[in-house]
Each structure stands twice: as C-alpha cells, then as structure tokens.
PDB file of C-alpha atoms in Angstrom:
ATOM      1  CA  MET A 158     120.531  12.458 107.910  1.00 86.00           C
ATOM      2  CA  ASN A 159     119.777  15.899 109.396  1.00 90.00           C
ATOM      3  CA  TYR A 160     120.865  18.976 107.450  1.00 93.00           C
ATOM      4  CA  PHE A 161     120.873  22.684 108.238  1.00 91.00           C
ATOM      5  CA  LEU A 162     120.971  25.404 105.576  1.00 93.00           C
ATOM      6  CA  GLY A 163     121.982  29.021 105.802  1.00 89.00           C
ATOM      7  CA  VAL A 164     120.329  30.640 102.798  1.00 90.00           C
ATOM      8  CA  GLU A 165     120.448  34.225 101.565  1.00 85.00           C
ATOM      9  CA  LEU A 166     117.943  35.501  99.003  1.00 83.00           C
ATOM     10  CA  ASN A 167     118.634  38.634  96.964  1.00 77.00           C
ATOM     11  CA  GLY A 168     116.201  39.062  94.098  1.00 76.00           C
ATOM     12  CA  SER A 169     116.094  35.665  92.392  1.00 81.00           C
ATOM     13  CA  ARG A 170     119.605  34.666  93.478  1.00 83.00           C
ATOM     14  CA  LEU A 171     119.818  32.211  96.361  1.00 88.00           C
ATOM     15  CA  LYS A 172     123.089  31.499  98.146  1.00 88.00           C
ATOM     16  CA  ILE A 173     123.216  28.269 100.138  1.00 91.00           C
ATOM     17  CA  ALA A 174     125.580  27.084 102.862  1.00 90.00           C
ATOM     18  CA  ALA A 175     124.719  23.462 103.704  1.00 93.00           C
ATOM     19  CA  PHE A 176     125.734  21.801 106.978  1.00 92.00           C
ATOM     20  CA  LYS A 177     125.502  18.170 108.094  1.00 90.00           C
ATOM     21  CA  LYS A 178     124.993  17.422 111.773  1.00 80.00           C
ATOM     22  CA  ASN A 179     127.357  14.883 113.302  1.00 78.00           C
ATOM     23  CA  GLY A 180     126.359  14.554 116.936  1.00 76.00           C
ATOM     24  CA  GLN A 181     126.628  18.088 118.324  1.00 77.00           C
ATOM     25  CA  VAL A 182     128.945  19.269 115.532  1.00 82.00           C
ATOM     26  CA  LEU A 183     127.861  20.961 112.304  1.00 82.00           C
ATOM     27  CA  GLU A 184     130.064  20.144 109.310  1.00 88.00           C
ATOM     28  CA  LEU A 185     130.030  22.470 106.290  1.00 89.00           C
ATOM     29  CA  ILE A 186     129.548  20.297 103.217  1.00 92.00           C
ATOM     30  CA  LYS A 187     128.562  22.630 100.381  1.00 91.00           C
ATOM     31  CA  LEU A 188     128.506  26.263  99.237  1.00 90.00           C
ATOM     32  CA  GLU A 189     126.386  26.953  96.192  1.00 91.00           C
ATOM     33  CA  SER A 190     124.229  29.539  94.394  1.00 90.00           C
ATOM     34  CA  LEU A 191     120.965  29.077  92.536  1.00 91.00           C
ATOM     35  CA  ASN A 192     118.900  31.362  90.338  1.00 90.00           C
ATOM     36  CA  LEU A 193     115.321  30.658  91.404  1.00 89.00           C
ATOM     37  CA  SER A 194     112.257  31.078  89.252  1.00 91.00           C
ATOM     38  CA  ASN A 195     109.871  33.880  90.231  1.00 87.00           C
ATOM     39  CA  GLU A 196     107.055  31.321  90.066  1.00 91.00           C
ATOM     40  CA  SER A 197     106.629  29.588  93.436  1.00 90.00           C
ATOM     41  CA  ASN A 198     105.898  26.039  92.203  1.00 93.00           C
ATOM     42  CA  GLU A 199     108.798  26.114  89.759  1.00 94.00           C
ATOM     43  CA  ALA A 200     111.130  27.488  92.461  1.00 93.00           C
ATOM     44  CA  SER A 201     110.068  24.647  94.773  1.00 95.00           C
ATOM     45  CA  LYS A 202     110.948  22.114  92.051  1.00 95.00           C
ATOM     46  CA  GLU A 203     114.364  23.743  91.611  1.00 95.00           C
ATOM     47  CA  LEU A 204     115.008  23.499  95.366  1.00 95.00           C
ATOM     48  CA  THR A 205     113.853  19.874  95.414  1.00 95.00           C
ATOM     49  CA  ASN A 206     116.204  19.034  92.533  1.00 95.00           C
ATOM     50  CA  TRP A 207     119.067  20.721  94.401  1.00 94.00           C
ATOM     51  CA  ILE A 208     118.358  18.640  97.520  1.00 94.00           C
ATOM     52  CA  ASN A 209     118.226  15.412  95.514  1.00 93.00           C
ATOM     53  CA  ARG A 210     121.611  16.006  93.887  1.00 92.00           C
ATOM     54  CA  SER A 211     123.392  17.674  96.825  1.00 93.00           C
ATOM     55  CA  LEU A 212     122.230  16.051 100.094  1.00 92.00           C
ATOM     56  CA  THR A 213     122.626  12.342 100.838  1.00 89.00           C
ATOM     57  CA  GLU A 214     119.508  10.636 102.274  1.00 89.00           C
ATOM     58  CA  PRO A 215     117.999  13.738 103.912  1.00 90.00           C
ATOM     59  CA  THR A 216     115.510  12.998 106.706  1.00 89.00           C
ATOM     60  CA  SER A 217     115.271  16.592 107.931  1.00 91.00           C
ATOM     61  CA  VAL A 218     116.282  19.865 106.251  1.00 94.00           C
ATOM     62  CA  LYS A 219     115.979  23.076 108.272  1.00 94.00           C
ATOM     63  CA  ALA A 220     116.949  26.558 107.096  1.00 93.00           C
ATOM     64  CA  VAL A 221     117.634  30.034 108.421  1.00 89.00           C
ATOM     65  CA  LEU A 222     116.725  32.474 105.654  1.00 89.00           C
ATOM     66  CA  THR A 223     118.263  35.922 105.314  1.00 85.00           C
ATOM     67  CA  VAL A 224     116.624  38.466 103.037  1.00 82.00           C
ATOM     68  CA  SER A 225     117.938  41.628 101.439  1.00 76.00           C
ATOM     69  CA  GLU A 226     117.159  44.898 103.205  1.00 73.00           C
ATOM     70  CA  SER A 227     115.814  46.142  99.871  1.00 75.00           C
ATOM     71  CA  THR A 228     112.673  44.075 100.606  1.00 81.00           C
ATOM     72  CA  LEU A 229     112.249  45.496 104.122  1.00 84.00           C
ATOM     73  CA  TYR A 230     111.384  48.854 105.682  1.00 87.00           C
ATOM     74  CA  ILE A 231     113.415  50.069 108.644  1.00 85.00           C
ATOM     75  CA  LYS A 232     112.835  53.045 110.909  1.00 87.00           C
ATOM     76  CA  GLU A 233     113.759  54.126 114.427  1.00 87.00           C
ATOM     77  CA  LEU A 234     110.810  55.634 116.300  1.00 90.00           C
ATOM     78  CA  GLU A 235     110.552  57.607 119.532  1.00 92.00           C
ATOM     79  CA  PHE A 236     107.800  56.701 121.986  1.00 93.00           C
ATOM     80  CA  PRO A 237     106.779  58.263 125.290  1.00 92.00           C
ATOM     81  CA  LYS A 238     106.908  56.068 128.354  1.00 90.00           C
ATOM     82  CA  ILE A 239     104.483  53.192 127.884  1.00 90.00           C
ATOM     83  CA  PRO A 240     104.212  49.774 129.573  1.00 91.00           C
ATOM     84  CA  GLN A 241     106.288  47.029 127.941  1.00 89.00           C
ATOM     85  CA  GLU A 242     103.163  45.013 127.119  1.00 92.00           C
ATOM     86  CA  LYS A 243     101.726  47.964 125.155  1.00 93.00           C
ATOM     87  CA  ILE A 244     104.735  48.502 122.858  1.00 93.00           C
ATOM     88  CA  ASN A 245     103.687  45.941 120.261  1.00 94.00           C
ATOM     89  CA  GLU A 246     100.292  47.599 119.821  1.00 95.00           C
ATOM     90  CA  ALA A 247     101.882  51.067 119.657  1.00 94.00           C
ATOM     91  CA  VAL A 248     104.302  49.900 116.943  1.00 94.00           C
ATOM     92  CA  TYR A 249     101.420  48.359 114.983  1.00 95.00           C
ATOM     93  CA  TRP A 250      99.653  51.724 114.716  1.00 95.00           C
ATOM     94  CA  GLU A 251     102.872  53.332 113.431  1.00 95.00           C
ATOM     95  CA  ILE A 252     103.258  50.919 110.497  1.00 95.00           C
ATOM     96  CA  PRO A 253     101.698  53.366 107.931  1.00 94.00           C
ATOM     97  CA  SER A 254     104.484  55.855 108.763  1.00 93.00           C
ATOM     98  CA  ILE A 255     107.157  53.202 108.133  1.00 91.00           C
ATOM     99  CA  ALA A 256     106.087  51.172 105.107  1.00 92.00           C
ATOM    100  CA  PRO A 257     103.671  51.368 102.145  1.00 93.00           C
ATOM    101  CA  VAL A 258     102.152  48.095 103.307  1.00 92.00           C
ATOM    102  CA  PRO A 259      98.589  47.661 104.633  1.00 93.00           C
ATOM    103  CA  GLN A 260      98.620  46.887 108.328  1.00 94.00           C
ATOM    104  CA  SER A 261      96.621  43.729 107.582  1.00 94.00           C
ATOM    105  CA  ASP A 262      99.477  42.501 105.338  1.00 95.00           C
ATOM    106  CA  ALA A 263     102.393  43.630 107.500  1.00 94.00           C
ATOM    107  CA  VAL A 264     104.765  41.480 109.515  1.00 92.00           C
ATOM    108  CA  TYR A 265     107.038  43.389 111.860  1.00 92.00           C
ATOM    109  CA  ASP A 266     109.555  43.141 114.644  1.00 90.00           C
ATOM    110  CA  TRP A 267     110.981  45.722 117.004  1.00 91.00           C
ATOM    111  CA  GLN A 268     113.775  46.261 119.486  1.00 88.00           C
ATOM    112  CA  ILE A 269     114.323  48.950 122.099  1.00 90.00           C
ATOM    113  CA  THR A 270     117.590  50.701 121.235  1.00 85.00           C
ATOM    114  CA  SER A 271     117.721  53.206 124.095  1.00 86.00           C
ATOM    115  CA  ASN A 272     115.724  54.450 127.081  1.00 88.00           C
ATOM    116  CA  THR A 273     115.475  57.973 128.492  1.00 84.00           C
ATOM    117  CA  LYS A 274     113.545  59.483 131.372  1.00 84.00           C
ATOM    118  CA  ASP A 275     110.872  60.583 128.882  1.00 87.00           C
ATOM    119  CA  GLY A 276     110.495  57.398 126.822  1.00 90.00           C
ATOM    120  CA  SER A 277     112.248  54.999 124.451  1.00 91.00           C
ATOM    121  CA  LYS A 278     113.753  54.759 120.980  1.00 89.00           C
ATOM    122  CA  ILE A 279     112.563  51.635 119.198  1.00 91.00           C
ATOM    123  CA  LEU A 280     113.921  50.175 115.976  1.00 87.00           C
ATOM    124  CA  VAL A 281     111.143  48.722 113.803  1.00 91.00           C
ATOM    125  CA  ILE A 282     111.521  46.425 110.777  1.00 88.00           C
ATOM    126  CA  VAL A 283     108.477  45.842 108.549  1.00 92.00           C
ATOM    127  CA  GLY A 284     107.985  43.364 105.711  1.00 90.00           C
ATOM    128  CA  LYS A 285     105.078  42.328 103.512  1.00 92.00           C
ATOM    129  CA  ASN A 286     103.509  39.277 105.124  1.00 92.00           C
ATOM    130  CA  SER A 287     102.017  37.827 101.921  1.00 91.00           C
ATOM    131  CA  SER A 288     105.431  37.898 100.200  1.00 88.00           C
ATOM    132  CA  ILE A 289     107.164  36.283 103.161  1.00 89.00           C
ATOM    133  CA  GLN A 290     104.479  33.604 103.516  1.00 91.00           C
ATOM    134  CA  ASN A 291     104.777  32.826  99.805  1.00 90.00           C
ATOM    135  CA  LEU A 292     108.534  32.483 100.259  1.00 89.00           C
ATOM    136  CA  ILE A 293     108.089  30.144 103.233  1.00 91.00           C
ATOM    137  CA  LEU A 294     105.599  28.074 101.208  1.00 94.00           C
ATOM    138  CA  THR A 295     108.129  27.768  98.373  1.00 94.00           C
ATOM    139  CA  PHE A 296     110.653  26.225 100.779  1.00 94.00           C
ATOM    140  CA  ARG A 297     108.029  24.113 102.567  1.00 94.00           C
ATOM    141  CA  ASN A 298     106.908  22.573  99.270  1.00 95.00           C
ATOM    142  CA  ALA A 299     110.536  21.497  98.788  1.00 94.00           C
ATOM    143  CA  GLN A 300     110.466  19.865 102.255  1.00 94.00           C
ATOM    144  CA  ILE A 301     112.650  22.599 103.778  1.00 95.00           C
ATOM    145  CA  ASP A 302     111.559  23.890 107.184  1.00 95.00           C
ATOM    146  CA  VAL A 303     112.313  27.633 107.534  1.00 93.00           C
ATOM    147  CA  VAL A 304     112.947  28.134 111.265  1.00 92.00           C
ATOM    148  CA  ALA A 305     113.968  31.818 111.174  1.00 87.00           C
ATOM    149  CA  ILE A 306     114.102  34.835 108.851  1.00 85.00           C
ATOM    150  CA  GLU A 307     116.382  37.813 109.396  1.00 82.00           C
ATOM    151  CA  PRO A 308     117.877  40.778 107.484  1.00 77.00           C
ATOM    152  CA  SER A 309     121.136  40.019 105.663  1.00 72.00           C
ATOM    153  CA  SER A 310     123.131  42.691 107.497  1.00 68.00           C
ATOM    154  CA  HIS A 311     121.948  41.462 110.904  1.00 65.00           C
ATOM    155  CA  ALA A 312     123.081  37.947 110.034  1.00 64.00           C
ATOM    156  CA  PHE A 313     126.436  39.322 108.845  1.00 61.00           C
ATOM    157  CA  ALA A 314     126.931  41.384 112.013  1.00 60.00           C
ATOM    158  CA  ARG A 315     126.053  38.402 114.192  1.00 61.00           C
ATOM    159  CA  ILE A 316     128.637  36.051 112.675  1.00 59.00           C
ATOM    160  CA  ALA A 317     131.402  38.486 111.670  1.00 60.00           C
ATOM    161  CA  ASN A 318     134.444  38.647 113.902  1.00 59.00           C
ATOM    162  CA  ALA A 319     134.453  42.443 114.061  1.00 60.00           C
ATOM    163  CA  PRO A 320     133.335  45.159 116.525  1.00 63.00           C
ATOM    164  CA  PHE A 321     130.004  46.798 115.667  1.00 63.00           C
ATOM    165  CA  ASP A 322     129.673  49.026 118.736  1.00 67.00           C
ATOM    166  CA  THR A 323     129.773  52.194 116.607  1.00 72.00           C
ATOM    167  CA  ASN A 324     128.065  53.284 113.371  1.00 74.00           C
ATOM    168  CA  THR A 325     129.137  50.970 110.536  1.00 74.00           C
ATOM    169  CA  LEU A 326     128.430  51.090 106.797  1.00 74.00           C
ATOM    170  CA  VAL A 327     127.930  47.614 105.309  1.00 69.00           C
ATOM    171  CA  CYS A 328     127.965  47.181 101.515  1.00 71.00           C
ATOM    172  CA  LEU A 329     126.451  43.960 100.204  1.00 66.00           C
ATOM    173  CA  VAL A 330     127.515  43.712  96.560  1.00 67.00           C
ATOM    174  CA  GLU A 331     125.596  41.435  94.196  1.00 65.00           C
ATOM    175  CA  GLU A 332     125.400  41.022  90.433  1.00 63.00           C
ATOM    176  CA  GLN A 333     121.990  42.735  90.370  1.00 64.00           C
ATOM    177  CA  GLY A 334     123.102  45.708  92.474  1.00 67.00           C
ATOM    178  CA  THR A 335     124.370  46.771  95.892  1.00 70.00           C
ATOM    179  CA  ASP A 336     122.681  47.215  99.259  1.00 69.00           C
ATOM    180  CA  PHE A 337     124.072  49.920 101.558  1.00 73.00           C
ATOM    181  CA  ILE A 338     123.157  49.465 105.229  1.00 70.00           C
ATOM    182  CA  ILE A 339     124.093  51.567 108.244  1.00 73.00           C
ATOM    183  CA  LEU A 340     124.421  49.501 111.409  1.00 70.00           C
ATOM    184  CA  LYS A 341     124.255  50.874 114.927  1.00 72.00           C
ATOM    185  CA  ASN A 342     125.441  48.381 117.527  1.00 67.00           C
ATOM    186  CA  GLY A 343     125.046  45.604 114.984  1.00 63.00           C
ATOM    187  CA  MET A 344     121.437  46.449 114.054  1.00 67.00           C
ATOM    188  CA  PRO A 345     120.347  47.944 110.682  1.00 69.00           C
ATOM    189  CA  HIS A 346     119.018  51.511 111.051  1.00 70.00           C
ATOM    190  CA  PHE A 347     119.060  52.715 107.441  1.00 67.00           C
ATOM    191  CA  THR A 348     119.204  51.021 104.074  1.00 67.00           C
ATOM    192  CA  THR A 349     119.228  51.974 100.410  1.00 68.00           C
ATOM    193  CA  SER A 350     119.972  50.055  97.235  1.00 65.00           C
ATOM    194  CA  THR A 351     121.317  50.532  93.740  1.00 70.00           C
ATOM    195  CA  THR A 352     120.352  48.292  90.837  1.00 64.00           C
ATOM    196  CA  GLY A 353     122.217  47.243  87.718  1.00 54.00           C
ATOM    197  CA  SER A 354     125.295  45.190  86.986  1.00 46.00           C
ATOM    198  CA  THR A 355     128.444  45.780  88.984  1.00 41.00           C
ATOM    199  CA  GLN A 356     131.832  46.418  87.397  1.00 41.00           C
ATOM    200  CA  SER A 357     135.289  45.591  88.645  1.00 37.00           C
ATOM    201  CA  GLU A 358     138.374  47.699  88.101  1.00 37.00           C
ATOM    202  CA  VAL A 359     141.981  46.614  88.300  1.00 36.00           C
ATOM    203  CA  VAL A 360     144.336  49.176  89.799  1.00 37.00           C
ATOM    204  CA  SER A 361     148.035  48.745  89.089  1.00 28.00           C
TER     205      SER A 361
END
C-alpha cells in the first residue's frame, strides 16, 4: 500500500496528516501529533513505531515536510541586472548578510519577486544544511522518503482557500510559542517568533 504524509515540524512536535492512495485519489486516513526525541536514532524508532501501528502493510511512504520559519532565515535582496544563470551564484555570495550560517553549510532557495529597469528584487530563504540533512536521515531511517521541504507559511498559503495578493500576517500558534510571518503574494518575507506556553482566555 502506498502512503503519503504531510508532516509539520515545530521544535520537537511533529504533526502528521496521513493519506492512502486509491488509484488517482488520495484518502485522508489519520491526523496525529508526536513529540519526537532530539536524538536522531531514537526519533527514527518513534517514527517506525508510529508507522507500524498506524499504516496497514506499507510498501511506500513518502512525505512533504514543512518546517517552522523560526529555523530559517528570510530576506529580500536587490540586485542589479544580471543574467538569469548568474543569479544563483550572486545569491550564494550574499548568504553571510542573510544568515549566521557558513556558506559551506548553507542550503538556500530564491525567487524573483519583482523586476525593474535597473534590476530585480529576489526573495532568499536560507537554512542550515547539516540540520536539514540530519532531519532527512531521521525520516529515511524510518523508511520515509522526504520528497520536498518547505516553510510552514508557504504550505499554508498554498492550500488555504484565501486571497494572498496583498500583505498578510500569519500567526502559527503552538504550545511552545508562536511564529509571526508576513506574506507578500503568498511568500514569506519576514518572520519572528515568541517562545513559552500559550494561554487561552474566555470572553463572555
């Protein structure tokens, strides 16, 4: 049986939406949360145990992983006119101005947000490659194939039935704290986080 997982990691808390493929149709079969160990081998065992008790006769388990913006660095940069094939190299040399991550340990992606007669504005997202690779290895050791990784707010904007053609503040509230993300045209441009337990208030 082939399964697809949508998983969101925030700190040690993992939210899982599990789908079973019937022909060309994906059927939602389970929504669940796990608190994963910070130790990779132990976390892999916890994921394996979850698969064994939650998925019937899995032959293939693929996952799209979303990560909290608190683990990423986001910045919009302005570049003069340069050939398209040179943008990736230009962004690479700007990494020290975006994130406190050595260029040799950085993984990054970029998207042109606007063009002018003088150049382009480019949105850059940087993560720590060693941390991401360790995360992928944790899932791989549990026989889960991570096919894509994306920021939580980008995943939310992509699936939400709402217009994001203007500036939008997204608040992702968790037990450990809250992420505040400003979206422009559905893409995260600024993020900050608070930590600590959340409280609820009843208004009558």
